[in-house]
Short mmCIF file of C-alpha atoms in Angstrom, two decimals:
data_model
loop_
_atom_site.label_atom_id
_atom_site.label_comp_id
_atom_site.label_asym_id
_atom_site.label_seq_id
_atom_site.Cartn_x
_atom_site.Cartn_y
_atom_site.Cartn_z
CA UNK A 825 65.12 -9.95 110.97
CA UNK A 826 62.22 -8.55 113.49
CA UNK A 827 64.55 -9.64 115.94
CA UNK A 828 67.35 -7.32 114.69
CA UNK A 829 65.04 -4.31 114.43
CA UNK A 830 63.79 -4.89 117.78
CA UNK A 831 66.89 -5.09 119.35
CA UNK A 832 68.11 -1.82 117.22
CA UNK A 833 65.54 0.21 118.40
CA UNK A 834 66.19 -1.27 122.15
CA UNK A 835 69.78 0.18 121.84
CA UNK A 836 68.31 4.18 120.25
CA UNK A 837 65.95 4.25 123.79
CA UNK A 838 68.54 3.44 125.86
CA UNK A 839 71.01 6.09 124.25
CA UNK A 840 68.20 8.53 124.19
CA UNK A 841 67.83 8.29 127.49
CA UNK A 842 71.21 8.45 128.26
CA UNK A 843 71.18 11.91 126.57
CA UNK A 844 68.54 12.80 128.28
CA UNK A 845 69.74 12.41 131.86
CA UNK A 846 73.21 13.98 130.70
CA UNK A 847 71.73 17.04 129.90
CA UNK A 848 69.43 17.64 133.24
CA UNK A 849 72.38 17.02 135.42
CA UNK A 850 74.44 19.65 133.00
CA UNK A 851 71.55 22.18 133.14
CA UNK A 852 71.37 21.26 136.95
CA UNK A 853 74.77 21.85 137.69
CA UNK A 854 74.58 25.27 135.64
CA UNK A 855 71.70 26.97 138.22
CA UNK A 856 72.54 25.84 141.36
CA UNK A 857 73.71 29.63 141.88
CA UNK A 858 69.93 30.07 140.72
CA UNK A 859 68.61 28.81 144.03
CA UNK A 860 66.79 31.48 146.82
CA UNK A 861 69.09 30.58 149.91
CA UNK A 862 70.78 34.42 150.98
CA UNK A 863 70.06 37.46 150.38
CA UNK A 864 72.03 37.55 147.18
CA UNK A 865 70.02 34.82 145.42
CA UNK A 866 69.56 35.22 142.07
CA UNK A 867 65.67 33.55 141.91
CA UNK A 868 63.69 34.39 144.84
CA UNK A 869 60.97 31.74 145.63
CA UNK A 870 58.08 34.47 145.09
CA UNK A 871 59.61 35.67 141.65
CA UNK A 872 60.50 39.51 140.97
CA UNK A 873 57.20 40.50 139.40
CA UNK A 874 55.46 43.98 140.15
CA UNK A 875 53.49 43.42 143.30
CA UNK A 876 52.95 46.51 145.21
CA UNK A 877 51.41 49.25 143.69
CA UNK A 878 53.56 52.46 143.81
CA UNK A 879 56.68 50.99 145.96
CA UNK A 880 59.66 51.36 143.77
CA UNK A 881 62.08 48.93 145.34
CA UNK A 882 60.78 46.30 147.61
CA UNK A 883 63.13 43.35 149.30
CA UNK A 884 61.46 40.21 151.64
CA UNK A 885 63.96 37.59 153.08
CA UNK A 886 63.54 35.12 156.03
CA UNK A 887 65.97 34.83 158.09
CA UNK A 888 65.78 31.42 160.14
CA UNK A 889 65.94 29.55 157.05
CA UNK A 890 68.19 31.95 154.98
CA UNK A 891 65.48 32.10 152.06
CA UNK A 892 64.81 35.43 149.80
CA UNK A 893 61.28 35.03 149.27
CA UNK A 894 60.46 37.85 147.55
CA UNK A 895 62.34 40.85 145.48
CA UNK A 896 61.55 43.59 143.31
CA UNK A 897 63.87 46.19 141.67
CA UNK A 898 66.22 44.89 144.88
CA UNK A 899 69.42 46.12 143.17
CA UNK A 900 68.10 49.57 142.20
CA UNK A 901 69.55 52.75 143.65
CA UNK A 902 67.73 54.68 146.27
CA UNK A 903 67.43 57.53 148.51
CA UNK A 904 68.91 56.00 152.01
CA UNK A 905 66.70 58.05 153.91
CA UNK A 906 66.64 57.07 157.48
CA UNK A 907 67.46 53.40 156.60
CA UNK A 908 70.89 54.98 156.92
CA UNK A 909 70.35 55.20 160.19
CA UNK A 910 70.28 51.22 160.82
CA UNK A 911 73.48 51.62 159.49
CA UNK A 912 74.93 54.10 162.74
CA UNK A 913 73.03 51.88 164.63
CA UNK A 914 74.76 48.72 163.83
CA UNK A 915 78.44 50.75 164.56
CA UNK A 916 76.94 52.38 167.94
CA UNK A 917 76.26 48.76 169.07
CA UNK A 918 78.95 47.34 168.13
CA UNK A 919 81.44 49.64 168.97
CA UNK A 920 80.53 51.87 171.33
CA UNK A 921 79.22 51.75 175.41
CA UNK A 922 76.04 52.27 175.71
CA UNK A 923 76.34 53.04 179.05
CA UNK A 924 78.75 55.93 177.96
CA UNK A 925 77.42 59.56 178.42
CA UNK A 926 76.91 62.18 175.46
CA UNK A 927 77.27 65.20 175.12
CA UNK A 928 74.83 67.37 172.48
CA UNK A 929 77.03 69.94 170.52
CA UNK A 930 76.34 72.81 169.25
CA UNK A 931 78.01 71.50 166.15
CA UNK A 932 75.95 68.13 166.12
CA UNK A 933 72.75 70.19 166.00
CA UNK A 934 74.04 72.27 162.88
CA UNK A 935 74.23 69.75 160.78
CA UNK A 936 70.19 69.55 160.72
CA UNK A 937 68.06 72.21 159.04
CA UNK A 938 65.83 73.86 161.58
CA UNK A 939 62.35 73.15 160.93
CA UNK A 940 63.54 68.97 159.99
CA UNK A 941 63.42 67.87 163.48
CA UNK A 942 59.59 67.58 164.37
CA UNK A 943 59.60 64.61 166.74
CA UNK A 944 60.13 64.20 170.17
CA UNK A 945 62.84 64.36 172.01
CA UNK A 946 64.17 67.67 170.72
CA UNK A 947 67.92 67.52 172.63
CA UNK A 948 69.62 70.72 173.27
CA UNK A 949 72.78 71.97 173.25
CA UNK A 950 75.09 71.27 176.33
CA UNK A 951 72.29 68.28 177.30
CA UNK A 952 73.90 64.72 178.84
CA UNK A 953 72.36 61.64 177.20
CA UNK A 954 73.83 57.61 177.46
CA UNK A 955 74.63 56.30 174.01
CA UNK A 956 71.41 54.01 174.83
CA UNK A 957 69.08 56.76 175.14
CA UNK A 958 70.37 58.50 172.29
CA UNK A 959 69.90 55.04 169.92
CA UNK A 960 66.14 54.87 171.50
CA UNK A 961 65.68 58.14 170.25
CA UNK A 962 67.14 57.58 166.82
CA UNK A 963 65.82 54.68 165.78
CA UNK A 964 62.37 54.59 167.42
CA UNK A 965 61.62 58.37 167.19
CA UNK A 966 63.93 58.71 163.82
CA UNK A 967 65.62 61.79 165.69
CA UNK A 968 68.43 63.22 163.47
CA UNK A 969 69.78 64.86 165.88
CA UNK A 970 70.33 62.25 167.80
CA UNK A 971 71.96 60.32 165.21
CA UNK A 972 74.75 63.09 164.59
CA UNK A 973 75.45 62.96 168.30
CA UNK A 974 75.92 59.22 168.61
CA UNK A 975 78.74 59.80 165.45
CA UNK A 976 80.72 62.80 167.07
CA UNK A 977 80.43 60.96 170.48
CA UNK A 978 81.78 57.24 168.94
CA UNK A 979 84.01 59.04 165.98
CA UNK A 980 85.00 62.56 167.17
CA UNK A 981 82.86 63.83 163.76
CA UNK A 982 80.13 63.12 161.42
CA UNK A 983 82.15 62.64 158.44
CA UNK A 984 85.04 60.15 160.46
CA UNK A 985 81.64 58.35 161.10
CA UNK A 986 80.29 58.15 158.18
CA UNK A 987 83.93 56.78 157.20
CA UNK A 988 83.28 54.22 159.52
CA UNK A 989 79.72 53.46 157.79
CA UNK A 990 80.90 53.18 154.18
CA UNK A 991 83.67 50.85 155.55
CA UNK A 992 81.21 48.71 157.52
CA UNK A 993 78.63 48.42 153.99
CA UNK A 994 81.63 47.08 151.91
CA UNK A 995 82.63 44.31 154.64
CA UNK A 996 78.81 43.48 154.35
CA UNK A 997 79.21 42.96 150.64
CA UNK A 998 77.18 46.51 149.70
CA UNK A 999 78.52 47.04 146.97
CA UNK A 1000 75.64 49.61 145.69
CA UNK A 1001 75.77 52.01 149.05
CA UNK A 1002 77.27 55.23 149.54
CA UNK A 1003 76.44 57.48 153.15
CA UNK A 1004 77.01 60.72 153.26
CA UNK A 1005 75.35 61.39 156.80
CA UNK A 1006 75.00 59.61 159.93
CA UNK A 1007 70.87 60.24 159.77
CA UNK A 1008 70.04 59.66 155.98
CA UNK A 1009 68.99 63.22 155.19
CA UNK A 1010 68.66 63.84 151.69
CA UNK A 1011 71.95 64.16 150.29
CA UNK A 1012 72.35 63.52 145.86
CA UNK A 1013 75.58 61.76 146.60
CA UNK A 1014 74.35 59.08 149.07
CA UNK A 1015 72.53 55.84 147.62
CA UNK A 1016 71.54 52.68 148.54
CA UNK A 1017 69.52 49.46 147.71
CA UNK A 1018 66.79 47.58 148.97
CA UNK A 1019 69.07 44.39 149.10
CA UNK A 1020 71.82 46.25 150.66
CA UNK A 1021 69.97 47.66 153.32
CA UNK A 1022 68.16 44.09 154.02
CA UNK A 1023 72.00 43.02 154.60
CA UNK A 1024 72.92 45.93 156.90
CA UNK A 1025 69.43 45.25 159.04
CA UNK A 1026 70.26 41.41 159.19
CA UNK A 1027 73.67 41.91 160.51
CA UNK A 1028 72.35 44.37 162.84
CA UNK A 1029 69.40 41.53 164.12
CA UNK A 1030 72.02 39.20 164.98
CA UNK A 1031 72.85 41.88 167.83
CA UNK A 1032 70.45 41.42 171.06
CA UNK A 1033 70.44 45.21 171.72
CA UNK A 1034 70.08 46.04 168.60
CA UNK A 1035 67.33 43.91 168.27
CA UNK A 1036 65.95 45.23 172.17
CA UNK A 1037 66.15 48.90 170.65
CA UNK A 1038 64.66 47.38 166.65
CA UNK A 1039 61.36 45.90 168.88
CA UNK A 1040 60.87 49.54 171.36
CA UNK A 1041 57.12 50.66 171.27
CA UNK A 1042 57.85 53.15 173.62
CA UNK A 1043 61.15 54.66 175.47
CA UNK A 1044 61.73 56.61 178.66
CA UNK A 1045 64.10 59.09 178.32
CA UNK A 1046 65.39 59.83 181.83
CA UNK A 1047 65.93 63.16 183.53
CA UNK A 1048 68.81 64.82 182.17
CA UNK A 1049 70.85 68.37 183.23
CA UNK A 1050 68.05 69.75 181.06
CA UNK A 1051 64.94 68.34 180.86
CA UNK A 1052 63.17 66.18 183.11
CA UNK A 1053 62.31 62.70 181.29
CA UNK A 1054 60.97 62.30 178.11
CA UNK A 1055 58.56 59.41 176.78
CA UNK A 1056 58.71 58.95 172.82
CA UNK A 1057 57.22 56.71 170.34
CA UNK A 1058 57.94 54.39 167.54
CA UNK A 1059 57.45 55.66 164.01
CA UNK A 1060 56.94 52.86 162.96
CA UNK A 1061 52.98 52.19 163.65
CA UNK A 1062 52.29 48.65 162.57
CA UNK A 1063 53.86 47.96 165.41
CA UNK A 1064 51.94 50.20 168.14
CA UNK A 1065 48.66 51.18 168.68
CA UNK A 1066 49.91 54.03 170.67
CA UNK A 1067 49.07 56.52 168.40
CA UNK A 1068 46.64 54.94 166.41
CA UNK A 1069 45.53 51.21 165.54
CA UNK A 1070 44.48 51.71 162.27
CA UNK A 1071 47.99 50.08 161.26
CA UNK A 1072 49.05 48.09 163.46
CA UNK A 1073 49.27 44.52 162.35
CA UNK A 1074 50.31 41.90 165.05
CA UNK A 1075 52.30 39.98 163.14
CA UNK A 1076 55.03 43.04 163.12
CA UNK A 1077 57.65 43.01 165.93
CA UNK A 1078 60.12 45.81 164.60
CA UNK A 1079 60.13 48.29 162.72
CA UNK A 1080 62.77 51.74 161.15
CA UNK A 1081 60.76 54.45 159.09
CA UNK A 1082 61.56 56.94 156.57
CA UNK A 1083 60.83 59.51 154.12
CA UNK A 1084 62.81 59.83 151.01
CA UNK A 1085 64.11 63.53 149.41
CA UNK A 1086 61.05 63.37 147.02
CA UNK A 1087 58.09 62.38 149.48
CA UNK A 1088 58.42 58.73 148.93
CA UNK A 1089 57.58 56.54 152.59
CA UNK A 1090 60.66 53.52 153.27
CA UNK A 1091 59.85 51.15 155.89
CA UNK A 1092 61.73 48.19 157.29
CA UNK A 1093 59.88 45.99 159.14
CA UNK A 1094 60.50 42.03 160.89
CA UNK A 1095 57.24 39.98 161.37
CA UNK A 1096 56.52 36.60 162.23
CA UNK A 1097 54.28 34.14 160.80
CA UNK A 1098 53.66 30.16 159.66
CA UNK A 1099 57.11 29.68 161.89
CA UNK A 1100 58.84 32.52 159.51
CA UNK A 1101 60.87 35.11 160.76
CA UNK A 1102 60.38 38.00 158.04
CA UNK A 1103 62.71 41.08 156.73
CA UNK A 1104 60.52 42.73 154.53
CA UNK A 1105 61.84 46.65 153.18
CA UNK A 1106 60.43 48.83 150.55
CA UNK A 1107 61.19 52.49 149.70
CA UNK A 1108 60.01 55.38 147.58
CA UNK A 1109 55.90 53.67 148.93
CA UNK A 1110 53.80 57.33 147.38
CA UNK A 1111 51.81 58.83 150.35
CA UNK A 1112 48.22 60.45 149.37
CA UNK A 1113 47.17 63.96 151.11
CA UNK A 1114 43.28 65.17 151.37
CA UNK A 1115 42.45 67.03 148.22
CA UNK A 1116 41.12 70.22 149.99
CA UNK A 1117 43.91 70.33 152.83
CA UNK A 1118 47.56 68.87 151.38
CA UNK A 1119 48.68 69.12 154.39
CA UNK A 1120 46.50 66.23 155.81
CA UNK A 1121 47.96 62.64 155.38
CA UNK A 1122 45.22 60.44 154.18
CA UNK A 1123 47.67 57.14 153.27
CA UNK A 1124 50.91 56.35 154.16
CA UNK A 1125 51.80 54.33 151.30
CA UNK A 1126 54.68 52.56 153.65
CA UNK A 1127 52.28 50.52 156.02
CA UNK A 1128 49.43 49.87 153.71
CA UNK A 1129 51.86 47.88 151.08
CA UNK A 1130 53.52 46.60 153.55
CA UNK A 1131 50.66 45.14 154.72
CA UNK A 1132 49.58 43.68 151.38
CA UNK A 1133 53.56 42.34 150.86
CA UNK A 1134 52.96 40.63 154.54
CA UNK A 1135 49.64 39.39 153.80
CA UNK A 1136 50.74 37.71 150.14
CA UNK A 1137 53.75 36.00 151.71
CA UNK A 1138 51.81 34.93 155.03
CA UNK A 1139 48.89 33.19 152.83
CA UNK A 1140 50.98 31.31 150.32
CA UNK A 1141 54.15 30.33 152.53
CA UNK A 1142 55.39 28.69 155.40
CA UNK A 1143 58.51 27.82 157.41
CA UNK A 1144 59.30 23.67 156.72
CA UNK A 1145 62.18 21.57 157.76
CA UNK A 1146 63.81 19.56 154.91
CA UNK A 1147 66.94 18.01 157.19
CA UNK A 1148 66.76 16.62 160.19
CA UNK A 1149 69.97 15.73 162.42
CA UNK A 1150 70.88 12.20 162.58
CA UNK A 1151 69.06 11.74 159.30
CA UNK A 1152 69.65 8.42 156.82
CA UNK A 1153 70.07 9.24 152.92
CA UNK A 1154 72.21 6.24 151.42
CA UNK A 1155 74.09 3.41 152.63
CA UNK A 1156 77.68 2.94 150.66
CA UNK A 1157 80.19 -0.60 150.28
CA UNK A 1158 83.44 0.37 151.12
CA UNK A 1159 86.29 -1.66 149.48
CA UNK A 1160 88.18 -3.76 152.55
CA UNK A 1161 85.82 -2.52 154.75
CA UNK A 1162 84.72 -4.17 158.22
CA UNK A 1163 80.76 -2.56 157.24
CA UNK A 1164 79.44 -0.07 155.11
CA UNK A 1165 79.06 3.54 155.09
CA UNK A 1166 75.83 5.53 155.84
CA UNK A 1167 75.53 8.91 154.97
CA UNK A 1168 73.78 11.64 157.06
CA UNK A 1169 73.14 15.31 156.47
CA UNK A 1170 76.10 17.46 158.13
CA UNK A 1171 73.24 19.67 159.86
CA UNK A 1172 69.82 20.25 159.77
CA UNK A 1173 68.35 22.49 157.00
CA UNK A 1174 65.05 24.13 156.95
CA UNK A 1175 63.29 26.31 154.28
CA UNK A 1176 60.54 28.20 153.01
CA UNK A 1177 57.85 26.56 150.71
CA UNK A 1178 54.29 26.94 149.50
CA UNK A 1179 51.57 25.56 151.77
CA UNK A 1180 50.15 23.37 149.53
CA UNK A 1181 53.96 21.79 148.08
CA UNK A 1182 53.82 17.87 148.82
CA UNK A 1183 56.95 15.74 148.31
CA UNK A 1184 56.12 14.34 145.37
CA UNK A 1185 56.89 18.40 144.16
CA UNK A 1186 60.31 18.09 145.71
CA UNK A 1187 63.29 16.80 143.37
CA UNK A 1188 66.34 15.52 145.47
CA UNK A 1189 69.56 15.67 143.65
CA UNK A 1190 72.68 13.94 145.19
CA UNK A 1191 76.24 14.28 144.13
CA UNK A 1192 77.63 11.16 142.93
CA UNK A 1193 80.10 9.33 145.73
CA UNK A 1194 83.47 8.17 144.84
CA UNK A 1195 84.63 4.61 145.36
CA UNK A 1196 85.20 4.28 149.12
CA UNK A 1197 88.31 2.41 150.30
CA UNK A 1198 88.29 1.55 154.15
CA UNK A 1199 89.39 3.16 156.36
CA UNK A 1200 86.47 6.01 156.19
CA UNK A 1201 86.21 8.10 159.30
CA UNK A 1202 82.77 9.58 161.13
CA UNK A 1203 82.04 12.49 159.36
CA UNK A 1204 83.84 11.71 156.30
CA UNK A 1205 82.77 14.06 153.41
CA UNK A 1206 80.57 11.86 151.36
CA UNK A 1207 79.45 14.96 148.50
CA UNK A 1208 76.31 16.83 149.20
CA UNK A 1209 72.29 16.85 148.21
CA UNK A 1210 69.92 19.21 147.12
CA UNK A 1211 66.20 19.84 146.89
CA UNK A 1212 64.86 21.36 144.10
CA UNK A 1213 61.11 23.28 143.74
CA UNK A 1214 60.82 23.35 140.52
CA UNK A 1215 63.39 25.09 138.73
CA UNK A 1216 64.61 26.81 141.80
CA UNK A 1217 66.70 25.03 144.61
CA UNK A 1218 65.31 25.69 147.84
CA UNK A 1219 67.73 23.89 149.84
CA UNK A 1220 71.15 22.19 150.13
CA UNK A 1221 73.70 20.66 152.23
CA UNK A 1222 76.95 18.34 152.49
CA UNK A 1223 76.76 14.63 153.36
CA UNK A 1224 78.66 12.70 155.88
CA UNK A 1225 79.42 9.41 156.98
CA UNK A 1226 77.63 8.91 160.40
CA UNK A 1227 79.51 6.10 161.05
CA UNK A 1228 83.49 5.08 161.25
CA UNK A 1229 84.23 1.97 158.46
CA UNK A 1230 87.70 -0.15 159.75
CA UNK A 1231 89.51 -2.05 157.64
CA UNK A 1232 88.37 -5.90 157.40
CA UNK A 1233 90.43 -7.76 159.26
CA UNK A 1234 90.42 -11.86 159.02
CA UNK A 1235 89.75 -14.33 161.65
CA UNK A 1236 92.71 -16.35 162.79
CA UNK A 1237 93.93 -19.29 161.85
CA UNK A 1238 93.73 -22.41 163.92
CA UNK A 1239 95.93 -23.11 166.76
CA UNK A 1240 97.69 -26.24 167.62
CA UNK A 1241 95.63 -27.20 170.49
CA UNK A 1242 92.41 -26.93 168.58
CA UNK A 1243 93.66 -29.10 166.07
CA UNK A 1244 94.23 -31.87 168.63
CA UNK A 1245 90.28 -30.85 169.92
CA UNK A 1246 89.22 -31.49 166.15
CA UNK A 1247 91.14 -35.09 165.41
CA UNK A 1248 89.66 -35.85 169.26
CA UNK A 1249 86.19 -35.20 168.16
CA UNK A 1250 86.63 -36.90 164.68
CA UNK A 1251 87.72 -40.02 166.51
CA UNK A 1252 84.52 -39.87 168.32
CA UNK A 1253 82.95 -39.72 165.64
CA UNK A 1254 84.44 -42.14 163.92
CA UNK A 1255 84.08 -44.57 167.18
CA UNK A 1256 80.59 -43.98 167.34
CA UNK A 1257 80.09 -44.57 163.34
CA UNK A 1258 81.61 -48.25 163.79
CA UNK A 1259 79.70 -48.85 166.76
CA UNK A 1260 76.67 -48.43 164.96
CA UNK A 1261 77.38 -49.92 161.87
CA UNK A 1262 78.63 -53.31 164.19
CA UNK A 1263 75.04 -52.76 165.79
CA UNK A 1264 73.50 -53.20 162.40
CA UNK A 1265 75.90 -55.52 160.65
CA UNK A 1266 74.96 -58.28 163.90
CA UNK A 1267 71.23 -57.81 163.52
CA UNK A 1268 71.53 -58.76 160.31
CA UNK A 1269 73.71 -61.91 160.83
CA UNK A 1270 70.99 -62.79 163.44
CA UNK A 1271 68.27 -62.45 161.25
CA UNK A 1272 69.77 -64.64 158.44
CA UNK A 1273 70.89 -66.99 161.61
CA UNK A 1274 66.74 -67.13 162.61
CA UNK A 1275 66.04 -68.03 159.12
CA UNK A 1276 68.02 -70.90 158.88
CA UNK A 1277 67.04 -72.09 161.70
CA UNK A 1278 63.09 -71.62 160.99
CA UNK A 1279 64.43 -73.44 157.69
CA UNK A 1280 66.49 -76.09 158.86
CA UNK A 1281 63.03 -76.98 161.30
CA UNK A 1282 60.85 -77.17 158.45
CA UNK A 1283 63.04 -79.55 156.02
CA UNK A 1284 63.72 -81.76 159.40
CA UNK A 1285 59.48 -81.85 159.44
CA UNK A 1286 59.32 -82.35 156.42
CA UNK A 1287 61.61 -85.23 156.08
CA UNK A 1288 59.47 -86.78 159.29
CA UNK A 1289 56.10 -86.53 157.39
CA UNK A 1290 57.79 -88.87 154.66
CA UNK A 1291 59.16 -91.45 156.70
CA UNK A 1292 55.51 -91.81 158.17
CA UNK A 1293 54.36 -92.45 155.09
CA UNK A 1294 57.28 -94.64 154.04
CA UNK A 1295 56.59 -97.26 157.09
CA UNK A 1296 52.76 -96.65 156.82
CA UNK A 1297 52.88 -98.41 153.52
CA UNK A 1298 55.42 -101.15 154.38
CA UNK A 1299 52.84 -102.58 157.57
CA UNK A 1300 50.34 -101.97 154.39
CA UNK A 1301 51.71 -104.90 152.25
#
């Protein structure tokens, strides 16, 4: 009977455990879309929790690794401000020649309110610029004039531009953007996210003059048919200490400005740090003025959040490779198969994780393989494998077979020849088998030979002995 029960309650374990596993792969397959690889992950590793203090939409994503660290109010509309001018950017470099020559409109300088341009390089009408200088002057100096120019010159007008724009955000999956202007004036029609904008900058990254322009501390404008040549400076001061140091944060290697239509500070900024290449963005950042002059700026807003965003995600993170090239996971038994199969990653996949995460921390989760029939070829699709941090999957990638499986083929039968060699060596065998057991049959014969003869000596002795004694006693009587 206690036999029964144990044996019962062997049987519930094992089906509880069963259940068990069932349901974690179910709830595993269900939030794999949950991971924080691309900018459109749903769970970023840092979570979506209020952070900065008055920043009203803030975005941070690492590129190398394709990670979203960090997000907050990502998909809330926003004020472009001159984040739309990454956007003209991105079209001037990719369409247009930058060695090209402008020329400043009358027209192109209408479309700015007079007393908005305060910044250096202040173009007039009738003046000659390259589509370089003018993108210098744009994005480092956050010229608006400048920006108009570069659409008339690549478009023929600001609004067949701004066409172009609109059609550019929707191939980059912005579904949440709307320009109205080539320069990101305020405008109550035009909107934007944080996320969106992170995907228009990241596209633009991936384009080494972009990127030249992005990084620009300082720009020489040469001498055109109006001026003589013109230095300007980045807006963005994290990045320079040309103006002052008090911001600058050497961690920052790029950097895009802007003021929104109600006084709220954007920045967009790339840093580096712990082997992370950072895209960190946040708009509507509140700026505070002295209290007996408003028109003194005591605080940014922009660069001192984005300086606590930097310093939060440079403290508690770092860049880690998960797969390696060439790398082992599982080795597979292929029916008919010459070997087996051994599975590799299909490339190398790194990440973003907390400092302190050790492997034990790590779940891996590989697909289950099918029954493999020979013949499997080198890089045979062999499912995929994920790591998992918790309940968030920080990284993923297909399988392979790093090695070709052919299909077992069986040695050949014996010939004719070597079944001559065989009966020759059995009969040598054999030869050598009687030999010795001839060796050993005539020892023996000539041992029992030696005994009869020791015998035969001793009864002939013996028989001696008694005829001595016979005729001993006969001369006796």
């Amino acid at each position: 009977m206690k036999k029964t029960r144990t044996f019962c309650l062997f049987i519930c374990a094992v089906l509880l455990l069963c259940l068990l596993g069932g349901t974690a792969d179910a709830q595993t397959d269900a939030s794999v879309t949950g991971g924080c690889r691309s900018i459109d992950a749903a769970k970023p590793l840092d979570g979506t929790d209020k952070l900065l203090e008055t920043s009203q939409a803030v975005i941070l994503y690492e590129r190398s690794s394709d990670t979203l660290i960090y997000a907050y109010n990502a998909d809330q509309k926003v004020d472009p401000s001159s984040m739309a001018k990454l956007m003209t950017a991105l079209i001037a470099v990719e369409v247009g020649d930058l060695s090209s020559v402008a020329t400043v409109t009358r027209e192109a300088l209408s479309h700015v309110g007079i007393g908005v341009v305060t910044v250096k390089p202040r173009l007039q009408a009738g003046e000659k610029l390259t589509l370089e200088s003018l993108l210098y002057c744009m994005v480092a100096a956050s010229d608006n004039d400048a920006a108009v120019v570069i659409a008339e010159h690549i478009a023929g007008s600001q609004q067949a531009f701004v066409d172009m724009m609109n059609q550019r955000a929707k191939l980059l999956g912005c579904a949440n953007t709307n320009f109205t202007n080539a320069h990101g004036l305020f405008d109550e029609n035009a909107c934007t996210t944080a996320r969106d904008i992170c995907r228009i900058l990241n596209a633009a990254l991936k384009n080494e003059r972009f990127r030249t322009i992005f990084q620009a501390e300082t720009y020489t404008v040469p001498a055109t048919n109006k001026t003589q040549e013109r230095n300007i400076l980045t807006t963005n001061y994290m990045m320079s200490k040309e103006y002052t140091s008090k911001y600058f944060d050497a961690r920052v290697t790029g950097g895009k400005t802007g003021t929104d239509g109600k006084g709220g500070r954007c920045l967009a900024v790339t840093a580096e740090e712990n082997g992370m290449e950072m895209l960190a963005i946040l708009f509507g950042a509140v700026p505070t003025y002295n209290a007996d002059n408003p028109n003194i700026l005591e605080t940014f807003g922009s660069f001192e959040e984005m300086k606590v965003l930097l310093d939060h995600v440079g403290e508690k993170y770092e860049y880690r490779q998960i797969f390696y090239d060439n790398q082992t996971f599982s080795q597979y038994p292929v029916a008919g198969g010459s070997n087996d199969a051994v599975t590799t990653p299909v490339s190398a996949v790194s990440t973003v994780l907390p400092k302190d995460t050790t492997r034990e921390q790590l779940r891996l989760v590989q697909s289950d393989v099918p029954s493999l029939t020979a013949p499997v070829s080198k890089g045979q699709n062999m499912g995929h494998i994920e790591v998992w941090y918790g309940e968030i999957c920080v990284a993923q990638t297909d399988l392979v077979s790093m090695n070709a499986v052919s299909v077992y083929q069986a040695p050949p039968e014996p010939t004719g020849s070597a079944g001559k060699d065989e009966d020759s060596g059995g009969a040598v065998i054999a030869t050598v088998i009687g030999v010795t057991v001839g060796i050993v049959l005539g020892a023996a014969a000539l041992f029992f030979l030696v005994l009869l003869l020791i015998r035969s000596v001793r009864k002939a002795s013996v028989r001696a002995r008694r005829r001595r004694r016979r005729m001993n006693r006969q001369r006796s009587r």
